[in-house]
Amino acid sequence: MSEKMTPIVAKVMPAEKDRFFEATELIGTTPSNAIRMFISAFNREGTFPFEITAPASKKMGARDA
C-alpha cells in the first residue's frame, strides 16, 4: 500500500501566487509538482538546493543610493 500524501499550507501574496502558477505552466508542470520537487531537493541536500542571498538593499552595510 502506498503512503498517503499530506498537504502543506503556505500563505503568499496574490501576485506571487499568480506568477508561480504561470511559471510552472510555462515549464510544463504544476505548482504542486514544483513544490514536491523543491521538497525532494531540499531533503536530498539537507538545505536549500540553491544559494540564499539578501537583496543588495537589505545586506548589512549596504547604503541607499
mmCIF file of C-alpha atoms in Angstrom, residues 6-63:
data_model
loop_
_atom_site.group_PDB
_atom_site.id
_atom_site.type_symbol
_atom_site.label_atom_id
_atom_site.label_comp_id
_atom_site.label_asym_id
_atom_site.label_seq_id
_atom_site.Cartn_x
_atom_site.Cartn_y
_atom_site.Cartn_z
ATOM 1 C CA THR A 6 -0.318 15.238 3.314
ATOM 2 C CA PRO A 7 -0.902 18.902 2.476
ATOM 3 C CA ILE A 8 1.458 21.764 3.226
ATOM 4 C CA VAL A 9 -0.085 25.217 3.533
ATOM 5 C CA ALA A 10 1.755 28.498 2.999
ATOM 6 C CA LYS A 11 0.377 31.993 2.654
ATOM 7 C CA VAL A 12 1.814 34.113 -0.167
ATOM 8 C CA MET A 13 0.912 37.387 -1.788
ATOM 9 C CA PRO A 14 -1.642 37.008 -4.623
ATOM 10 C CA ALA A 15 0.742 38.407 -7.265
ATOM 11 C CA GLU A 16 3.468 35.932 -6.223
ATOM 12 C CA LYS A 17 0.992 33.050 -6.420
ATOM 13 C CA ASP A 18 -0.167 34.117 -9.885
ATOM 14 C CA ARG A 19 3.430 34.453 -11.107
ATOM 15 C CA PHE A 20 4.290 30.999 -9.701
ATOM 16 C CA PHE A 21 1.274 29.356 -11.352
ATOM 17 C CA GLU A 22 2.138 30.987 -14.696
ATOM 18 C CA ALA A 23 5.808 29.967 -14.464
ATOM 19 C CA THR A 24 5.042 26.341 -13.640
ATOM 20 C CA GLU A 25 2.604 26.169 -16.532
ATOM 21 C CA LEU A 26 5.249 27.566 -18.892
ATOM 22 C CA ILE A 27 7.702 24.821 -17.955
ATOM 23 C CA GLY A 28 5.070 22.107 -18.220
ATOM 24 C CA THR A 29 4.459 21.218 -14.596
ATOM 25 C CA THR A 30 2.010 22.079 -11.851
ATOM 26 C CA PRO A 31 2.510 24.219 -8.757
ATOM 27 C CA SER A 32 2.052 21.128 -6.577
ATOM 28 C CA ASN A 33 4.650 19.165 -8.509
ATOM 29 C CA ALA A 34 7.112 22.084 -8.350
ATOM 30 C CA ILE A 35 6.703 22.227 -4.569
ATOM 31 C CA ARG A 36 7.205 18.448 -4.325
ATOM 32 C CA MET A 37 10.392 18.768 -6.420
ATOM 33 C CA PHE A 38 11.666 21.549 -4.146
ATOM 34 C CA ILE A 39 10.992 19.479 -1.018
ATOM 35 C CA SER A 40 12.744 16.438 -2.515
ATOM 36 C CA ALA A 41 15.790 18.541 -3.446
ATOM 37 C CA PHE A 42 15.826 20.222 -0.028
ATOM 38 C CA ASN A 43 15.686 16.880 1.760
ATOM 39 C CA ARG A 44 18.355 15.365 -0.501
ATOM 40 C CA GLU A 45 20.736 18.312 0.056
ATOM 41 C CA GLY A 46 19.833 18.850 3.706
ATOM 42 C CA THR A 47 19.479 22.570 2.959
ATOM 43 C CA PHE A 48 18.251 24.885 0.241
ATOM 44 C CA PRO A 49 19.179 23.489 -3.177
ATOM 45 C CA PHE A 50 20.331 26.964 -4.258
ATOM 46 C CA GLU A 51 22.283 29.863 -2.776
ATOM 47 C CA ILE A 52 20.311 32.124 -0.457
ATOM 48 C CA THR A 53 21.244 35.806 -0.575
ATOM 49 C CA ALA A 54 19.641 39.009 0.616
ATOM 50 C CA PRO A 55 18.732 41.701 -1.916
ATOM 51 C CA ALA A 56 21.536 44.283 -2.207
ATOM 52 C CA SER A 57 19.463 46.937 -0.423
ATOM 53 C CA LYS A 58 18.944 44.628 2.566
ATOM 54 C CA LYS A 59 22.529 43.386 3.002
ATOM 55 C CA MET A 60 24.344 44.528 6.095
ATOM 56 C CA GLY A 61 26.319 47.670 5.430
ATOM 57 C CA ALA A 62 24.604 48.417 2.113
ATOM 58 C CA ARG A 63 23.688 52.044 1.653
#
